[in-house]
Amino acid sequence: DTAVSQTPKYLVTQMGNDKSIKCEQNLGHDTMYWYKQDSKKFLKIMFSYNNKELIINETVPNRFSPKSPDKAHLNLHINSLELGDSAVYFCASSQVGVNEQFFGPGTRLTVL
Amino acid sequence: AQSVTQPDIHITVSEGASLELRCNYSYGATPYLFWYVQSPGQGLQLLLKYFSGDTLVQGIKGFEAEFKRSQSSFNLRKPSVHWSDAAEYFCAVRDSGGGADGLTFGKGTHLIIQP
């Protein structure tokens, strides 16, 4: 009964490829997020989705695009992968008005 | 813009000793404050949070934190650490406006436990 799940856990790919990371939450929350954790463990918000509407886009390159087929899912698509995209990507969810965010286990992306 | 500073990159503590991890924030109004823990290779787990009310908040695993508005601080404490507490600790802040804003994190403190 995992609350926030991500697949895959590890993703190794070549520069220039396109890849997707999936995220699902079974908490009934209405807002989902993507964070990037770099090699120095610094976490930064990338996107949030509320009721299928993009709320935040924090200076993220347009090669990154979040896609939310329904309230329980927020997938991250990345086009033309670059070396600098190597990082751990975390999905999270929360209920608007209740500020606690629940995080998934992370996806470690390595671009070769 | 809001920001969070964790001045200690690494802290080493002997098992059984007390612990205090520092966190300072910069925010115009009263923020919502959080401490998360990340064990190696794992996701983030919420230890505790402060929204309003009592400035001393209790969390899981025996942790507590105290909000001090005058010092813009939200330091995390534990009276006696266990080897399993070795992990990365993150302080975070978000807007109290109730919207869908993401969290702003500090750069983390790596806790090492000596036997």
mmCIF file with all atom_site columns, C-alpha atoms in Angstrom:
data_model
loop_
_atom_site.group_PDB
_atom_site.id
_atom_site.type_symbol
_atom_site.label_atom_id
_atom_site.label_alt_id
_atom_site.label_comp_id
_atom_site.label_asym_id
_atom_site.label_entity_id
_atom_site.label_seq_id
_atom_site.pdbx_PDB_ins_code
_atom_site.Cartn_x
_atom_site.Cartn_y
_atom_site.Cartn_z
_atom_site.occupancy
_atom_site.B_iso_or_equiv
_atom_site.pdbx_formal_charge
_atom_site.auth_seq_id
_atom_site.auth_comp_id
_atom_site.auth_asym_id
_atom_site.auth_atom_id
_atom_site.pdbx_PDB_model_num
ATOM 1   C CA . ASP A 1 1   ? 0.000  0.000  0.000   1.00 0.00 ? 1   ASP A CA 1
ATOM 2   C CA . THR A 1 2   ? 2.687  2.435  -1.130  1.00 0.00 ? 2   THR A CA 1
ATOM 3   C CA . ALA A 1 3   ? 1.512  6.054  -0.929  1.00 0.00 ? 3   ALA A CA 1
ATOM 4   C CA . VAL A 1 4   ? 3.636  7.614  -3.699  1.00 0.00 ? 4   VAL A CA 1
ATOM 5   C CA . SER A 1 5   ? 5.350  5.311  -6.171  1.00 0.00 ? 5   SER A CA 1
ATOM 6   C CA . GLN A 1 6   ? 7.712  5.995  -9.059  1.00 0.00 ? 6   GLN A CA 1
ATOM 7   C CA . THR A 1 7   ? 8.958  3.879  -11.938 1.00 0.00 ? 7   THR A CA 1
ATOM 8   C CA . PRO A 1 8   ? 11.604 3.128  -12.842 1.00 0.00 ? 8   PRO A CA 1
ATOM 9   C CA . LYS A 1 9   ? 13.870 3.325  -9.802  1.00 0.00 ? 9   LYS A CA 1
ATOM 10  C CA . TYR A 1 10  ? 16.962 3.522  -12.003 1.00 0.00 ? 10  TYR A CA 1
ATOM 11  C CA . LEU A 1 11  ? 17.214 4.819  -15.569 1.00 0.00 ? 11  LEU A CA 1
ATOM 12  C CA . VAL A 1 12  ? 20.440 4.767  -17.598 1.00 0.00 ? 12  VAL A CA 1
ATOM 13  C CA . THR A 1 13  ? 20.350 6.226  -21.083 1.00 0.00 ? 13  THR A CA 1
ATOM 14  C CA . GLN A 1 14  ? 22.374 7.936  -23.782 1.00 0.00 ? 14  GLN A CA 1
ATOM 15  C CA . MET A 1 15  ? 22.527 11.631 -24.545 1.00 0.00 ? 15  MET A CA 1
ATOM 16  C CA . GLY A 1 16  ? 19.888 12.748 -27.002 1.00 0.00 ? 16  GLY A CA 1
ATOM 17  C CA . ASN A 1 17  ? 17.351 10.087 -26.040 1.00 0.00 ? 17  ASN A CA 1
ATOM 18  C CA . ASP A 1 18  ? 13.817 10.762 -24.847 1.00 0.00 ? 18  ASP A CA 1
ATOM 19  C CA . LYS A 1 19  ? 12.640 9.157  -21.609 1.00 0.00 ? 19  LYS A CA 1
ATOM 20  C CA . SER A 1 20  ? 9.719  9.197  -19.186 1.00 0.00 ? 20  SER A CA 1
ATOM 21  C CA . ILE A 1 21  ? 9.382  8.693  -15.448 1.00 0.00 ? 21  ILE A CA 1
ATOM 22  C CA . LYS A 1 22  ? 6.031  7.692  -14.019 1.00 0.00 ? 22  LYS A CA 1
ATOM 23  C CA . CYS A 1 23  ? 4.525  8.705  -10.689 1.00 0.00 ? 23  CYS A CA 1
ATOM 24  C CA . GLU A 1 24  ? 1.360  7.520  -8.993  1.00 0.00 ? 24  GLU A CA 1
ATOM 25  C CA . GLN A 1 25  ? -0.178 8.429  -5.637  1.00 0.00 ? 25  GLN A CA 1
ATOM 26  C CA . ASN A 1 26  ? -2.997 6.588  -3.874  1.00 0.00 ? 26  ASN A CA 1
ATOM 27  C CA . LEU A 1 27  ? -3.560 9.212  -1.166  1.00 0.00 ? 27  LEU A CA 1
ATOM 28  C CA . GLY A 1 28  ? -6.391 11.017 -2.922  1.00 0.00 ? 28  GLY A CA 1
ATOM 29  C CA . HIS A 1 29  ? -4.344 14.222 -3.041  1.00 0.00 ? 29  HIS A CA 1
ATOM 30  C CA . ASP A 1 30  ? -5.143 16.916 -5.579  1.00 0.00 ? 30  ASP A CA 1
ATOM 31  C CA . THR A 1 31  ? -1.646 18.326 -6.117  1.00 0.00 ? 31  THR A CA 1
ATOM 32  C CA . MET A 1 32  ? 1.475  16.556 -7.339  1.00 0.00 ? 32  MET A CA 1
ATOM 33  C CA . TYR A 1 33  ? 5.043  17.780 -7.736  1.00 0.00 ? 33  TYR A CA 1
ATOM 34  C CA . TRP A 1 34  ? 8.360  16.942 -9.350  1.00 0.00 ? 34  TRP A CA 1
ATOM 35  C CA . TYR A 1 35  ? 11.652 17.791 -7.649  1.00 0.00 ? 35  TYR A CA 1
ATOM 36  C CA . LYS A 1 36  ? 15.215 17.399 -8.894  1.00 0.00 ? 36  LYS A CA 1
ATOM 37  C CA . GLN A 1 37  ? 18.042 16.441 -6.514  1.00 0.00 ? 37  GLN A CA 1
ATOM 38  C CA . ASP A 1 38  ? 21.475 17.147 -7.955  1.00 0.00 ? 38  ASP A CA 1
ATOM 39  C CA . SER A 1 39  ? 24.781 15.459 -7.205  1.00 0.00 ? 39  SER A CA 1
ATOM 40  C CA . LYS A 1 40  ? 25.268 17.703 -4.169  1.00 0.00 ? 40  LYS A CA 1
ATOM 41  C CA . LYS A 1 41  ? 21.883 16.565 -2.824  1.00 0.00 ? 41  LYS A CA 1
ATOM 42  C CA . PHE A 1 42  ? 20.285 19.966 -3.402  1.00 0.00 ? 42  PHE A CA 1
ATOM 43  C CA . LEU A 1 43  ? 16.532 19.622 -3.942  1.00 0.00 ? 43  LEU A CA 1
ATOM 44  C CA . LYS A 1 44  ? 14.677 22.018 -6.181  1.00 0.00 ? 44  LYS A CA 1
ATOM 45  C CA . ILE A 1 45  ? 11.040 22.177 -7.243  1.00 0.00 ? 45  ILE A CA 1
ATOM 46  C CA . MET A 1 46  ? 10.454 21.666 -10.956 1.00 0.00 ? 46  MET A CA 1
ATOM 47  C CA . PHE A 1 47  ? 6.671  21.497 -11.384 1.00 0.00 ? 47  PHE A CA 1
ATOM 48  C CA . SER A 1 48  ? 3.429  21.176 -9.539  1.00 0.00 ? 48  SER A CA 1
ATOM 49  C CA . TYR A 1 49  ? 0.058  20.126 -10.916 1.00 0.00 ? 49  TYR A CA 1
ATOM 50  C CA . ASN A 1 50  ? -3.266 20.950 -9.313  1.00 0.00 ? 50  ASN A CA 1
ATOM 51  C CA . ASN A 1 51  ? -6.455 19.577 -10.835 1.00 0.00 ? 51  ASN A CA 1
ATOM 52  C CA . LYS A 1 52  ? -4.637 18.920 -14.111 1.00 0.00 ? 52  LYS A CA 1
ATOM 53  C CA . GLU A 1 53  ? -3.368 22.472 -14.329 1.00 0.00 ? 53  GLU A CA 1
ATOM 54  C CA . LEU A 1 54  ? 0.295  23.404 -14.227 1.00 0.00 ? 54  LEU A CA 1
ATOM 55  C CA . ILE A 1 55  ? 0.878  25.757 -11.314 1.00 0.00 ? 55  ILE A CA 1
ATOM 56  C CA . ILE A 1 56  ? 4.655  26.197 -11.161 1.00 0.00 ? 56  ILE A CA 1
ATOM 57  C CA . ASN A 1 57  ? 7.467  25.907 -13.659 1.00 0.00 ? 57  ASN A CA 1
ATOM 58  C CA . GLU A 1 58  ? 10.716 26.938 -12.001 1.00 0.00 ? 58  GLU A CA 1
ATOM 59  C CA . THR A 1 59  ? 13.064 27.900 -14.875 1.00 0.00 ? 59  THR A CA 1
ATOM 60  C CA . VAL A 1 60  ? 13.051 24.320 -16.102 1.00 0.00 ? 60  VAL A CA 1
ATOM 61  C CA . PRO A 1 61  ? 14.099 23.783 -19.731 1.00 0.00 ? 61  PRO A CA 1
ATOM 62  C CA . ASN A 1 62  ? 11.186 23.091 -22.051 1.00 0.00 ? 62  ASN A CA 1
ATOM 63  C CA . ARG A 1 63  ? 12.729 19.690 -22.798 1.00 0.00 ? 63  ARG A CA 1
ATOM 64  C CA . PHE A 1 64  ? 10.993 18.689 -19.565 1.00 0.00 ? 64  PHE A CA 1
ATOM 65  C CA . SER A 1 65  ? 7.242  18.318 -19.724 1.00 0.00 ? 65  SER A CA 1
ATOM 66  C CA . PRO A 1 66  ? 4.913  17.015 -17.021 1.00 0.00 ? 66  PRO A CA 1
ATOM 67  C CA . LYS A 1 67  ? 1.864  15.062 -18.123 1.00 0.00 ? 67  LYS A CA 1
ATOM 68  C CA . SER A 1 68  ? -1.052 14.279 -15.821 1.00 0.00 ? 68  SER A CA 1
ATOM 69  C CA . PRO A 1 69  ? -3.560 11.795 -17.276 1.00 0.00 ? 69  PRO A CA 1
ATOM 70  C CA . ASP A 1 70  ? -5.595 11.947 -14.059 1.00 0.00 ? 70  ASP A CA 1
ATOM 71  C CA . LYS A 1 71  ? -5.408 13.269 -10.526 1.00 0.00 ? 71  LYS A CA 1
ATOM 72  C CA . ALA A 1 72  ? -3.468 10.239 -9.275  1.00 0.00 ? 72  ALA A CA 1
ATOM 73  C CA . HIS A 1 73  ? -0.678 10.363 -11.866 1.00 0.00 ? 73  HIS A CA 1
ATOM 74  C CA . LEU A 1 74  ? 1.981  12.885 -12.867 1.00 0.00 ? 74  LEU A CA 1
ATOM 75  C CA . ASN A 1 75  ? 4.521  11.659 -15.387 1.00 0.00 ? 75  ASN A CA 1
ATOM 76  C CA . LEU A 1 76  ? 7.703  13.464 -16.360 1.00 0.00 ? 76  LEU A CA 1
ATOM 77  C CA . HIS A 1 77  ? 8.802  13.391 -19.992 1.00 0.00 ? 77  HIS A CA 1
ATOM 78  C CA . ILE A 1 78  ? 12.297 14.472 -20.910 1.00 0.00 ? 78  ILE A CA 1
ATOM 79  C CA . ASN A 1 79  ? 13.351 15.072 -24.507 1.00 0.00 ? 79  ASN A CA 1
ATOM 80  C CA . SER A 1 80  ? 16.880 15.239 -25.915 1.00 0.00 ? 80  SER A CA 1
ATOM 81  C CA . LEU A 1 81  ? 18.549 14.210 -22.676 1.00 0.00 ? 81  LEU A CA 1
ATOM 82  C CA . GLU A 1 82  ? 21.758 16.001 -21.700 1.00 0.00 ? 82  GLU A CA 1
ATOM 83  C CA . LEU A 1 83  ? 24.564 15.049 -19.319 1.00 0.00 ? 83  LEU A CA 1
ATOM 84  C CA . GLY A 1 84  ? 23.410 17.719 -16.890 1.00 0.00 ? 84  GLY A CA 1
ATOM 85  C CA . ASP A 1 85  ? 20.042 16.025 -16.541 1.00 0.00 ? 85  ASP A CA 1
ATOM 86  C CA . SER A 1 86  ? 21.677 13.256 -14.505 1.00 0.00 ? 86  SER A CA 1
ATOM 87  C CA . ALA A 1 87  ? 20.102 13.500 -11.057 1.00 0.00 ? 87  ALA A CA 1
ATOM 88  C CA . VAL A 1 88  ? 17.570 11.903 -8.757  1.00 0.00 ? 88  VAL A CA 1
ATOM 89  C CA . TYR A 1 89  ? 14.010 12.945 -9.533  1.00 0.00 ? 89  TYR A CA 1
ATOM 90  C CA . PHE A 1 90  ? 11.400 12.844 -6.786  1.00 0.00 ? 90  PHE A CA 1
ATOM 91  C CA . CYS A 1 91  ? 7.671  12.921 -7.158  1.00 0.00 ? 91  CYS A CA 1
ATOM 92  C CA . ALA A 1 92  ? 5.531  14.212 -4.277  1.00 0.00 ? 92  ALA A CA 1
ATOM 93  C CA . SER A 1 93  ? 1.888  14.863 -3.545  1.00 0.00 ? 93  SER A CA 1
ATOM 94  C CA . SER A 1 94  ? -0.194 16.917 -1.127  1.00 0.00 ? 94  SER A CA 1
ATOM 95  C CA . GLN A 1 95  ? -3.687 18.186 -0.568  1.00 0.00 ? 95  GLN A CA 1
ATOM 96  C CA . VAL A 1 96  ? -4.037 21.926 -1.188  1.00 0.00 ? 96  VAL A CA 1
ATOM 97  C CA . GLY A 1 97  ? -4.619 23.625 2.164   1.00 0.00 ? 97  GLY A CA 1
ATOM 98  C CA . VAL A 1 98  ? -2.789 20.810 3.971   1.00 0.00 ? 98  VAL A CA 1
ATOM 99  C CA . ASN A 1 99  ? 0.805  21.632 3.449   1.00 0.00 ? 99  ASN A CA 1
ATOM 100 C CA . GLU A 1 100 ? 2.572  18.363 4.161   1.00 0.00 ? 100 GLU A CA 1
ATOM 101 C CA . GLN A 1 101 ? 4.038  16.759 1.047   1.00 0.00 ? 101 GLN A CA 1
ATOM 102 C CA . PHE A 1 102 ? 4.588  13.025 0.710   1.00 0.00 ? 102 PHE A CA 1
ATOM 103 C CA . PHE A 1 103 ? 7.536  11.935 -1.397  1.00 0.00 ? 103 PHE A CA 1
ATOM 104 C CA . GLY A 1 104 ? 8.125  8.957  -3.625  1.00 0.00 ? 104 GLY A CA 1
ATOM 105 C CA . PRO A 1 105 ? 11.304 6.864  -3.438  1.00 0.00 ? 105 PRO A CA 1
ATOM 106 C CA . GLY A 1 106 ? 13.012 8.696  -6.293  1.00 0.00 ? 106 GLY A CA 1
ATOM 107 C CA . THR A 1 107 ? 14.286 7.801  -9.766  1.00 0.00 ? 107 THR A CA 1
ATOM 108 C CA . ARG A 1 108 ? 18.013 7.959  -10.365 1.00 0.00 ? 108 ARG A CA 1
ATOM 109 C CA . LEU A 1 109 ? 18.598 9.108  -13.944 1.00 0.00 ? 109 LEU A CA 1
ATOM 110 C CA . THR A 1 110 ? 22.059 8.683  -15.447 1.00 0.00 ? 110 THR A CA 1
ATOM 111 C CA . VAL A 1 111 ? 22.780 10.156 -18.856 1.00 0.00 ? 111 VAL A CA 1
ATOM 112 C CA . LEU A 1 112 ? 25.888 8.793  -20.568 1.00 0.00 ? 112 LEU A CA 1
ATOM 113 C CA . ALA B 2 1   ? 11.975 35.047 -2.366  1.00 0.00 ? 1   ALA B CA 1
ATOM 114 C CA . GLN B 2 2   ? 12.055 32.605 0.473   1.00 0.00 ? 2   GLN B CA 1
ATOM 115 C CA . SER B 2 3   ? 15.262 30.763 1.300   1.00 0.00 ? 3   SER B CA 1
ATOM 116 C CA . VAL B 2 4   ? 16.565 28.252 3.809   1.00 0.00 ? 4   VAL B CA 1
ATOM 117 C CA . THR B 2 5   ? 20.068 28.022 5.231   1.00 0.00 ? 5   THR B CA 1
ATOM 118 C CA . GLN B 2 6   ? 21.510 24.963 6.908   1.00 0.00 ? 6   GLN B CA 1
ATOM 119 C CA . PRO B 2 7   ? 24.937 26.169 7.998   1.00 0.00 ? 7   PRO B CA 1
ATOM 120 C CA . ASP B 2 8   ? 26.360 22.738 8.840   1.00 0.00 ? 8   ASP B CA 1
ATOM 121 C CA . ILE B 2 9   ? 27.140 20.537 5.848   1.00 0.00 ? 9   ILE B CA 1
ATOM 122 C CA . HIS B 2 10  ? 28.373 17.660 8.017   1.00 0.00 ? 10  HIS B CA 1
ATOM 123 C CA . ILE B 2 11  ? 27.892 16.900 11.702  1.00 0.00 ? 11  ILE B CA 1
ATOM 124 C CA . THR B 2 12  ? 29.465 13.992 13.605  1.00 0.00 ? 12  THR B CA 1
ATOM 125 C CA . VAL B 2 13  ? 27.890 12.870 16.860  1.00 0.00 ? 13  VAL B CA 1
ATOM 126 C CA . SER B 2 14  ? 28.643 9.939  19.147  1.00 0.00 ? 14  SER B CA 1
ATOM 127 C CA . GLU B 2 15  ? 25.887 7.398  19.632  1.00 0.00 ? 15  GLU B CA 1
ATOM 128 C CA . GLY B 2 16  ? 23.871 8.320  22.695  1.00 0.00 ? 16  GLY B CA 1
ATOM 129 C CA . ALA B 2 17  ? 24.853 11.978 22.577  1.00 0.00 ? 17  ALA B CA 1
ATOM 130 C CA . SER B 2 18  ? 22.445 14.835 21.981  1.00 0.00 ? 18  SER B CA 1
ATOM 131 C CA . LEU B 2 19  ? 21.957 16.428 18.584  1.00 0.00 ? 19  LEU B CA 1
ATOM 132 C CA . GLU B 2 20  ? 21.007 19.853 17.278  1.00 0.00 ? 20  GLU B CA 1
ATOM 133 C CA . LEU B 2 21  ? 20.789 20.649 13.565  1.00 0.00 ? 21  LEU B CA 1
ATOM 134 C CA . ARG B 2 22  ? 20.463 24.284 12.647  1.00 0.00 ? 22  ARG B CA 1
ATOM 135 C CA . CYS B 2 23  ? 18.068 25.830 10.177  1.00 0.00 ? 23  CYS B CA 1
ATOM 136 C CA . ASN B 2 24  ? 17.493 29.514 9.380   1.00 0.00 ? 24  ASN B CA 1
ATOM 137 C CA . TYR B 2 25  ? 14.901 30.778 6.954   1.00 0.00 ? 25  TYR B CA 1
ATOM 138 C CA . SER B 2 26  ? 14.213 33.984 5.124   1.00 0.00 ? 26  SER B CA 1
ATOM 139 C CA . TYR B 2 27  ? 10.563 34.759 4.568   1.00 0.00 ? 27  TYR B CA 1
ATOM 140 C CA . GLY B 2 28  ? 8.389  37.836 4.896   1.00 0.00 ? 28  GLY B CA 1
ATOM 141 C CA . ALA B 2 29  ? 5.446  36.322 6.739   1.00 0.00 ? 29  ALA B CA 1
ATOM 142 C CA . THR B 2 30  ? 5.062  33.315 9.014   1.00 0.00 ? 30  THR B CA 1
ATOM 143 C CA . PRO B 2 31  ? 6.189  30.347 6.965   1.00 0.00 ? 31  PRO B CA 1
ATOM 144 C CA . TYR B 2 32  ? 5.275  26.736 7.130   1.00 0.00 ? 32  TYR B CA 1
ATOM 145 C CA . LEU B 2 33  ? 8.396  24.847 8.217   1.00 0.00 ? 33  LEU B CA 1
ATOM 146 C CA . PHE B 2 34  ? 9.399  21.226 7.817   1.00 0.00 ? 34  PHE B CA 1
ATOM 147 C CA . TRP B 2 35  ? 12.199 18.825 8.589   1.00 0.00 ? 35  TRP B CA 1
ATOM 148 C CA . TYR B 2 36  ? 12.680 15.822 6.315   1.00 0.00 ? 36  TYR B CA 1
ATOM 149 C CA . VAL B 2 37  ? 15.140 12.935 6.612   1.00 0.00 ? 37  VAL B CA 1
ATOM 150 C CA . GLN B 2 38  ? 16.672 11.033 3.708   1.00 0.00 ? 38  GLN B CA 1
ATOM 151 C CA . SER B 2 39  ? 18.408 7.732  4.414   1.00 0.00 ? 39  SER B CA 1
ATOM 152 C CA . PRO B 2 40  ? 20.939 6.527  1.828   1.00 0.00 ? 40  PRO B CA 1
ATOM 153 C CA . GLY B 2 41  ? 19.242 5.574  -1.411  1.00 0.00 ? 41  GLY B CA 1
ATOM 154 C CA . GLN B 2 42  ? 15.816 6.390  -0.023  1.00 0.00 ? 42  GLN B CA 1
ATOM 155 C CA . GLY B 2 43  ? 13.142 9.012  -0.478  1.00 0.00 ? 43  GLY B CA 1
ATOM 156 C CA . LEU B 2 44  ? 12.310 11.801 1.938   1.00 0.00 ? 44  LEU B CA 1
ATOM 157 C CA . GLN B 2 45  ? 10.405 11.132 5.138   1.00 0.00 ? 45  GLN B CA 1
ATOM 158 C CA . LEU B 2 46  ? 8.731  13.917 7.088   1.00 0.00 ? 46  LEU B CA 1
ATOM 159 C CA . LEU B 2 47  ? 10.040 14.184 10.658  1.00 0.00 ? 47  LEU B CA 1
ATOM 160 C CA . LEU B 2 48  ? 7.917  17.115 11.826  1.00 0.00 ? 48  LEU B CA 1
ATOM 161 C CA . LYS B 2 49  ? 6.257  20.333 10.750  1.00 0.00 ? 49  LYS B CA 1
ATOM 162 C CA . TYR B 2 50  ? 5.316  23.723 12.128  1.00 0.00 ? 50  TYR B CA 1
ATOM 163 C CA . PHE B 2 51  ? 2.328  25.683 10.923  1.00 0.00 ? 51  PHE B CA 1
ATOM 164 C CA . SER B 2 52  ? 1.227  27.717 13.953  1.00 0.00 ? 52  SER B CA 1
ATOM 165 C CA . GLY B 2 53  ? 0.604  27.467 17.690  1.00 0.00 ? 53  GLY B CA 1
ATOM 166 C CA . ASP B 2 54  ? 3.059  25.906 20.107  1.00 0.00 ? 54  ASP B CA 1
ATOM 167 C CA . THR B 2 55  ? 6.553  26.754 18.950  1.00 0.00 ? 55  THR B CA 1
ATOM 168 C CA . LEU B 2 56  ? 7.986  23.455 20.195  1.00 0.00 ? 56  LEU B CA 1
ATOM 169 C CA . VAL B 2 57  ? 6.841  20.643 17.930  1.00 0.00 ? 57  VAL B CA 1
ATOM 170 C CA . GLN B 2 58  ? 7.294  16.939 18.423  1.00 0.00 ? 58  GLN B CA 1
ATOM 171 C CA . GLY B 2 59  ? 7.969  14.592 15.556  1.00 0.00 ? 59  GLY B CA 1
ATOM 172 C CA . ILE B 2 60  ? 8.625  10.975 14.811  1.00 0.00 ? 60  ILE B CA 1
ATOM 173 C CA . LYS B 2 61  ? 11.675 8.971  15.949  1.00 0.00 ? 61  LYS B CA 1
ATOM 174 C CA . GLY B 2 62  ? 12.127 11.115 19.064  1.00 0.00 ? 62  GLY B CA 1
ATOM 175 C CA . PHE B 2 63  ? 12.888 14.359 17.205  1.00 0.00 ? 63  PHE B CA 1
ATOM 176 C CA . GLU B 2 64  ? 11.635 17.802 18.157  1.00 0.00 ? 64  GLU B CA 1
ATOM 177 C CA . ALA B 2 65  ? 12.112 21.283 16.734  1.00 0.00 ? 65  ALA B CA 1
ATOM 178 C CA . GLU B 2 66  ? 11.619 24.781 18.072  1.00 0.00 ? 66  GLU B CA 1
ATOM 179 C CA . PHE B 2 67  ? 10.401 27.721 16.001  1.00 0.00 ? 67  PHE B CA 1
ATOM 180 C CA . LYS B 2 68  ? 11.989 31.004 17.051  1.00 0.00 ? 68  LYS B CA 1
ATOM 181 C CA . ARG B 2 69  ? 10.557 33.919 15.100  1.00 0.00 ? 69  ARG B CA 1
ATOM 182 C CA . SER B 2 70  ? 13.046 36.441 16.540  1.00 0.00 ? 70  SER B CA 1
ATOM 183 C CA . GLN B 2 71  ? 15.939 34.357 15.220  1.00 0.00 ? 71  GLN B CA 1
ATOM 184 C CA . SER B 2 72  ? 14.218 33.103 12.054  1.00 0.00 ? 72  SER B CA 1
ATOM 185 C CA . SER B 2 73  ? 15.246 29.632 13.119  1.00 0.00 ? 73  SER B CA 1
ATOM 186 C CA . PHE B 2 74  ? 13.741 26.180 13.259  1.00 0.00 ? 74  PHE B CA 1
ATOM 187 C CA . ASN B 2 75  ? 16.411 23.950 14.805  1.00 0.00 ? 75  ASN B CA 1
ATOM 188 C CA . LEU B 2 76  ? 15.986 20.191 15.038  1.00 0.00 ? 76  LEU B CA 1
ATOM 189 C CA . ARG B 2 77  ? 16.949 18.362 18.231  1.00 0.00 ? 77  ARG B CA 1
ATOM 190 C CA . LYS B 2 78  ? 17.167 14.868 19.613  1.00 0.00 ? 78  LYS B CA 1
ATOM 191 C CA . PRO B 2 79  ? 18.284 14.079 23.171  1.00 0.00 ? 79  PRO B CA 1
ATOM 192 C CA . SER B 2 80  ? 20.045 10.792 22.352  1.00 0.00 ? 80  SER B CA 1
ATOM 193 C CA . VAL B 2 81  ? 20.967 9.687  18.841  1.00 0.00 ? 81  VAL B CA 1
ATOM 194 C CA . HIS B 2 82  ? 21.000 6.115  17.576  1.00 0.00 ? 82  HIS B CA 1
ATOM 195 C CA . TRP B 2 83  ? 23.207 4.681  14.829  1.00 0.00 ? 83  TRP B CA 1
ATOM 196 C CA . SER B 2 84  ? 20.111 4.434  12.630  1.00 0.00 ? 84  SER B CA 1
ATOM 197 C CA . ASP B 2 85  ? 19.792 8.240  12.684  1.00 0.00 ? 85  ASP B CA 1
ATOM 198 C CA . ALA B 2 86  ? 22.741 8.534  10.294  1.00 0.00 ? 86  ALA B CA 1
ATOM 199 C CA . ALA B 2 87  ? 21.218 10.212 7.240   1.00 0.00 ? 87  ALA B CA 1
ATOM 200 C CA . GLU B 2 88  ? 20.791 13.490 5.365   1.00 0.00 ? 88  GLU B CA 1
ATOM 201 C CA . TYR B 2 89  ? 18.498 16.006 7.039   1.00 0.00 ? 89  TYR B CA 1
ATOM 202 C CA . PHE B 2 90  ? 16.684 18.734 5.141   1.00 0.00 ? 90  PHE B CA 1
ATOM 203 C CA . CYS B 2 91  ? 14.914 21.796 6.458   1.00 0.00 ? 91  CYS B CA 1
ATOM 204 C CA . ALA B 2 92  ? 12.230 23.202 4.154   1.00 0.00 ? 92  ALA B CA 1
ATOM 205 C CA . VAL B 2 93  ? 9.854  26.150 4.002   1.00 0.00 ? 93  VAL B CA 1
ATOM 206 C CA . ARG B 2 94  ? 6.791  26.960 1.975   1.00 0.00 ? 94  ARG B CA 1
ATOM 207 C CA . ASP B 2 95  ? 4.351  29.752 1.540   1.00 0.00 ? 95  ASP B CA 1
ATOM 208 C CA . SER B 2 96  ? 1.602  29.852 4.145   1.00 0.00 ? 96  SER B CA 1
ATOM 209 C CA . GLY B 2 97  ? -0.799 31.179 1.528   1.00 0.00 ? 97  GLY B CA 1
ATOM 210 C CA . GLY B 2 98  ? -2.349 27.771 1.064   1.00 0.00 ? 98  GLY B CA 1
ATOM 211 C CA . GLY B 2 99  ? -1.643 27.434 -2.628  1.00 0.00 ? 99  GLY B CA 1
ATOM 212 C CA . ALA B 2 100 ? 0.100  24.648 -4.507  1.00 0.00 ? 100 ALA B CA 1
ATOM 213 C CA . ASP B 2 101 ? 3.619  25.983 -4.072  1.00 0.00 ? 101 ASP B CA 1
ATOM 214 C CA . GLY B 2 102 ? 6.495  23.598 -3.826  1.00 0.00 ? 102 GLY B CA 1
ATOM 215 C CA . LEU B 2 103 ? 8.861  23.417 -0.890  1.00 0.00 ? 103 LEU B CA 1
ATOM 216 C CA . THR B 2 104 ? 12.082 25.426 -0.747  1.00 0.00 ? 104 THR B CA 1
ATOM 217 C CA . PHE B 2 105 ? 14.785 23.244 0.745   1.00 0.00 ? 105 PHE B CA 1
ATOM 218 C CA . GLY B 2 106 ? 18.042 23.951 2.503   1.00 0.00 ? 106 GLY B CA 1
ATOM 219 C CA . LYS B 2 107 ? 21.151 22.228 1.194   1.00 0.00 ? 107 LYS B CA 1
ATOM 220 C CA . GLY B 2 108 ? 20.984 19.547 3.849   1.00 0.00 ? 108 GLY B CA 1
ATOM 221 C CA . THR B 2 109 ? 23.099 18.400 6.793   1.00 0.00 ? 109 THR B CA 1
ATOM 222 C CA . HIS B 2 110 ? 24.816 15.032 6.613   1.00 0.00 ? 110 HIS B CA 1
ATOM 223 C CA . LEU B 2 111 ? 24.714 13.368 10.033  1.00 0.00 ? 111 LEU B CA 1
ATOM 224 C CA . ILE B 2 112 ? 27.416 10.847 10.908  1.00 0.00 ? 112 ILE B CA 1
ATOM 225 C CA . ILE B 2 113 ? 27.073 8.717  14.032  1.00 0.00 ? 113 ILE B CA 1
ATOM 226 C CA . GLN B 2 114 ? 30.230 7.513  15.749  1.00 0.00 ? 114 GLN B CA 1
ATOM 227 C CA . PRO B 2 115 ? 30.023 4.262  17.748  1.00 0.00 ? 115 PRO B CA 1
#
